[in-house]
Structures are given as C-alpha cells and as structure tokens.
PDB file of C-alpha atoms in Angstrom:
ATOM      1  CA  UNK Q1476      50.931  91.941   0.502  1.00 89.00           C
ATOM      2  CA  UNK Q1477      49.988  94.535   3.065  1.00 94.00           C
ATOM      3  CA  UNK Q1478      52.755  96.998   3.796  1.00 94.00           C
ATOM      4  CA  UNK Q1479      53.169  98.451   7.270  1.00 93.00           C
ATOM      5  CA  UNK Q1480      53.448 102.216   7.266  1.00 92.00           C
ATOM      6  CA  UNK Q1481      54.433 104.959   9.654  1.00 90.00           C
ATOM      7  CA  UNK Q1482      53.884 108.713   9.854  1.00 89.00           C
ATOM      8  CA  UNK Q1483      56.675 109.558   7.398  1.00 88.00           C
ATOM      9  CA  UNK Q1484      55.454 107.098   4.748  1.00 87.00           C
ATOM     10  CA  UNK Q1485      52.388 109.164   3.946  1.00 84.00           C
ATOM     11  CA  UNK Q1486      54.384 112.080   2.587  1.00 83.00           C
ATOM     12  CA  UNK Q1487      57.098 109.922   1.052  1.00 86.00           C
ATOM     13  CA  UNK Q1488      54.931 107.186  -0.522  1.00 87.00           C
ATOM     14  CA  UNK Q1489      51.169 107.612  -0.371  1.00 89.00           C
ATOM     15  CA  UNK Q1490      51.088 111.150  -1.749  1.00 88.00           C
ATOM     16  CA  UNK Q1491      52.983 109.961  -4.842  1.00 91.00           C
ATOM     17  CA  UNK Q1492      50.944 106.833  -5.584  1.00 93.00           C
ATOM     18  CA  UNK Q1493      48.112 106.957  -8.088  1.00 94.00           C
ATOM     19  CA  UNK Q1494      45.970 104.796  -5.798  1.00 94.00           C
ATOM     20  CA  UNK Q1495      46.717 103.555  -2.289  1.00 95.00           C
ATOM     21  CA  UNK Q1496      44.547 102.200   0.499  1.00 96.00           C
ATOM     22  CA  UNK Q1497      45.364 102.640   4.163  1.00 97.00           C
ATOM     23  CA  UNK Q1498      43.807 100.298   6.682  1.00 97.00           C
ATOM     24  CA  UNK Q1499      43.748 102.313   9.911  1.00 97.00           C
ATOM     25  CA  UNK Q1500      43.664  99.800  12.717  1.00 97.00           C
ATOM     26  CA  UNK Q1501      44.710  99.061  16.290  1.00 97.00           C
ATOM     27  CA  UNK Q1502      46.220  96.008  17.950  1.00 95.00           C
ATOM     28  CA  UNK Q1503      43.517  95.995  20.667  1.00 97.00           C
ATOM     29  CA  UNK Q1504      40.578  96.202  18.216  1.00 97.00           C
ATOM     30  CA  UNK Q1505      38.674  92.915  17.778  1.00 97.00           C
ATOM     31  CA  UNK Q1506      37.023  93.837  14.431  1.00 97.00           C
ATOM     32  CA  UNK Q1507      40.460  94.948  13.199  1.00 97.00           C
ATOM     33  CA  UNK Q1508      41.925  91.571  14.131  1.00 97.00           C
ATOM     34  CA  UNK Q1509      39.210  89.827  12.105  1.00 96.00           C
ATOM     35  CA  UNK Q1510      39.553  92.122   9.116  1.00 97.00           C
ATOM     36  CA  UNK Q1511      43.353  92.079   8.774  1.00 96.00           C
ATOM     37  CA  UNK Q1512      43.611  88.424   7.614  1.00 96.00           C
ATOM     38  CA  UNK Q1513      40.892  89.090   5.015  1.00 96.00           C
ATOM     39  CA  UNK Q1514      42.835  92.063   3.694  1.00 96.00           C
ATOM     40  CA  UNK Q1515      46.032  90.029   3.649  1.00 96.00           C
ATOM     41  CA  UNK Q1516      44.300  87.254   1.695  1.00 96.00           C
ATOM     42  CA  UNK Q1517      42.845  89.719  -0.810  1.00 95.00           C
ATOM     43  CA  UNK Q1518      46.151  91.530  -1.265  1.00 94.00           C
ATOM     44  CA  UNK Q1519      47.810  88.212  -2.127  1.00 95.00           C
ATOM     45  CA  UNK Q1520      45.104  87.171  -4.578  1.00 95.00           C
ATOM     46  CA  UNK Q1521      45.521  87.429  -8.331  1.00 95.00           C
ATOM     47  CA  UNK Q1522      42.554  89.803  -8.571  1.00 94.00           C
ATOM     48  CA  UNK Q1523      43.942  92.380  -6.140  1.00 94.00           C
ATOM     49  CA  UNK Q1524      47.707  91.850  -6.339  1.00 88.00           C
ATOM     50  CA  UNK Q1525      48.256  95.265  -7.951  1.00 89.00           C
ATOM     51  CA  UNK Q1526      46.415  97.194  -5.247  1.00 91.00           C
ATOM     52  CA  UNK Q1527      48.635  98.973  -2.727  1.00 93.00           C
ATOM     53  CA  UNK Q1528      47.307  98.323   0.765  1.00 95.00           C
ATOM     54  CA  UNK Q1529      49.010  99.742   3.836  1.00 96.00           C
ATOM     55  CA  UNK Q1530      48.478  98.981   7.516  1.00 96.00           C
ATOM     56  CA  UNK Q1531      48.581 101.952   9.871  1.00 96.00           C
ATOM     57  CA  UNK Q1532      48.362 101.366  13.623  1.00 96.00           C
ATOM     58  CA  UNK Q1533      46.537 104.412  14.986  1.00 96.00           C
ATOM     59  CA  UNK Q1534      48.289 104.190  18.345  1.00 96.00           C
ATOM     60  CA  UNK Q1535      51.754 104.172  16.778  1.00 94.00           C
ATOM     61  CA  UNK Q1536      51.026 106.740  14.057  1.00 93.00           C
ATOM     62  CA  UNK Q1537      49.106 109.495  15.770  1.00 92.00           C
ATOM     63  CA  UNK Q1538      49.940 112.211  13.224  1.00 92.00           C
ATOM     64  CA  UNK Q1539      48.765 110.318  10.131  1.00 91.00           C
ATOM     65  CA  UNK Q1540      45.643 109.051  11.890  1.00 94.00           C
ATOM     66  CA  UNK Q1541      44.791 112.477  13.253  1.00 94.00           C
ATOM     67  CA  UNK Q1542      45.391 114.194   9.911  1.00 93.00           C
ATOM     68  CA  UNK Q1543      43.046 111.666   8.277  1.00 94.00           C
ATOM     69  CA  UNK Q1544      40.344 112.359  10.858  1.00 96.00           C
ATOM     70  CA  UNK Q1545      40.178 108.756  12.009  1.00 97.00           C
ATOM     71  CA  UNK Q1546      37.614 108.469  14.797  1.00 95.00           C
ATOM     72  CA  UNK Q1547      36.973 104.732  14.777  1.00 96.00           C
ATOM     73  CA  UNK Q1548      38.764 101.592  13.698  1.00 98.00           C
ATOM     74  CA  UNK Q1549      38.937  99.751  11.459  1.00 98.00           C
ATOM     75  CA  UNK Q1550      38.730 102.401   8.766  1.00 98.00           C
ATOM     76  CA  UNK Q1551      39.999 101.969   5.219  1.00 98.00           C
ATOM     77  CA  UNK Q1552      40.701 105.099   3.205  1.00 97.00           C
ATOM     78  CA  UNK Q1553      41.380 105.200  -0.515  1.00 97.00           C
ATOM     79  CA  UNK Q1554      43.881 107.866  -1.557  1.00 96.00           C
ATOM     80  CA  UNK Q1555      44.677 109.109  -5.023  1.00 95.00           C
ATOM     81  CA  UNK Q1556      47.981 110.979  -5.082  1.00 95.00           C
ATOM     82  CA  UNK Q1557      47.543 111.621  -1.355  1.00 92.00           C
ATOM     83  CA  UNK Q1558      43.976 112.920  -1.556  1.00 95.00           C
ATOM     84  CA  UNK Q1559      41.167 110.952   0.029  1.00 96.00           C
ATOM     85  CA  UNK Q1560      38.621 109.712  -2.493  1.00 96.00           C
ATOM     86  CA  UNK Q1561      36.523 107.388  -0.323  1.00 97.00           C
ATOM     87  CA  UNK Q1562      36.393 105.696   3.069  1.00 97.00           C
ATOM     88  CA  UNK Q1563      34.873 102.648   4.745  1.00 97.00           C
ATOM     89  CA  UNK Q1564      34.399 102.614   8.512  1.00 97.00           C
ATOM     90  CA  UNK Q1565      33.839  99.458  10.548  1.00 97.00           C
ATOM     91  CA  UNK Q1566      34.629  95.785  10.216  1.00 96.00           C
ATOM     92  CA  UNK Q1567      33.844  94.232   6.853  1.00 95.00           C
ATOM     93  CA  UNK Q1568      33.268  90.841   5.318  1.00 96.00           C
ATOM     94  CA  UNK Q1569      35.425  89.619   2.455  1.00 95.00           C
ATOM     95  CA  UNK Q1570      32.648  90.463  -0.009  1.00 96.00           C
ATOM     96  CA  UNK Q1571      32.277  93.995   1.405  1.00 96.00           C
ATOM     97  CA  UNK Q1572      36.019  94.554   1.042  1.00 97.00           C
ATOM     98  CA  UNK Q1573      36.014  93.303  -2.553  1.00 96.00           C
ATOM     99  CA  UNK Q1574      33.176  95.663  -3.430  1.00 96.00           C
ATOM    100  CA  UNK Q1575      34.973  98.571  -1.743  1.00 96.00           C
ATOM    101  CA  UNK Q1576      38.138  97.942  -3.773  1.00 95.00           C
ATOM    102  CA  UNK Q1577      36.289  97.456  -7.056  1.00 93.00           C
ATOM    103  CA  UNK Q1578      33.793 100.335  -6.884  1.00 89.00           C
ATOM    104  CA  UNK Q1579      34.723 103.938  -7.499  1.00 72.00           C
TER     105      UNK Q1579
END
C-alpha cells in the first residue's frame, strides 16, 4: 500500500525508517498517472509488501520536494534513515520499477 505523505512526515517518519521510497509526483503529470497504478500494484504484491512506499505530490509539499532537489516528475528516491541512497527519474515500466526496488 502506498502511503500519502506531507512535509512533516519526512522528519517524523522517513528519517527514522531503515528503508523508505518516496514517489515524487504531480496530479497533472501524465507519466506519473501511468506509474502510480504500477507502484500500487507492486506495493500490494507478496514480493514487495514489506517495502515502504510513499506518495509525495510536489505541488502540495514544496518543502520536501525542494529539499530533495526534485526537478522533474515522476522521481522515486530511496532513503535509508532519511539519507538518499539512490534515485530514478522519469516514468518506468513495471519491470524497471521491480529492478529499482531489488537492486542496491
């Protein structure tokens, strides 16, 4: 399940989680609209059910998006205890997303 987040969640949740992914997105973004259902499907699958995935609307959460240096959407960032460890920019296929989540 993808959890919706806001600016305060980063400090309260993400910085304390061993691993968390934030999908930076926007409601007007066509590639974002295509990618979100794929992420939702993956997050509900047995293989990825233990992965914490958050949805962050860049227009609603300017501070978090700006602090992360988001310049284009969709962008997925992997955080480990609040520190970025990798990022994927642009729309992705289901296979690309699986590889992103599985590779370190």
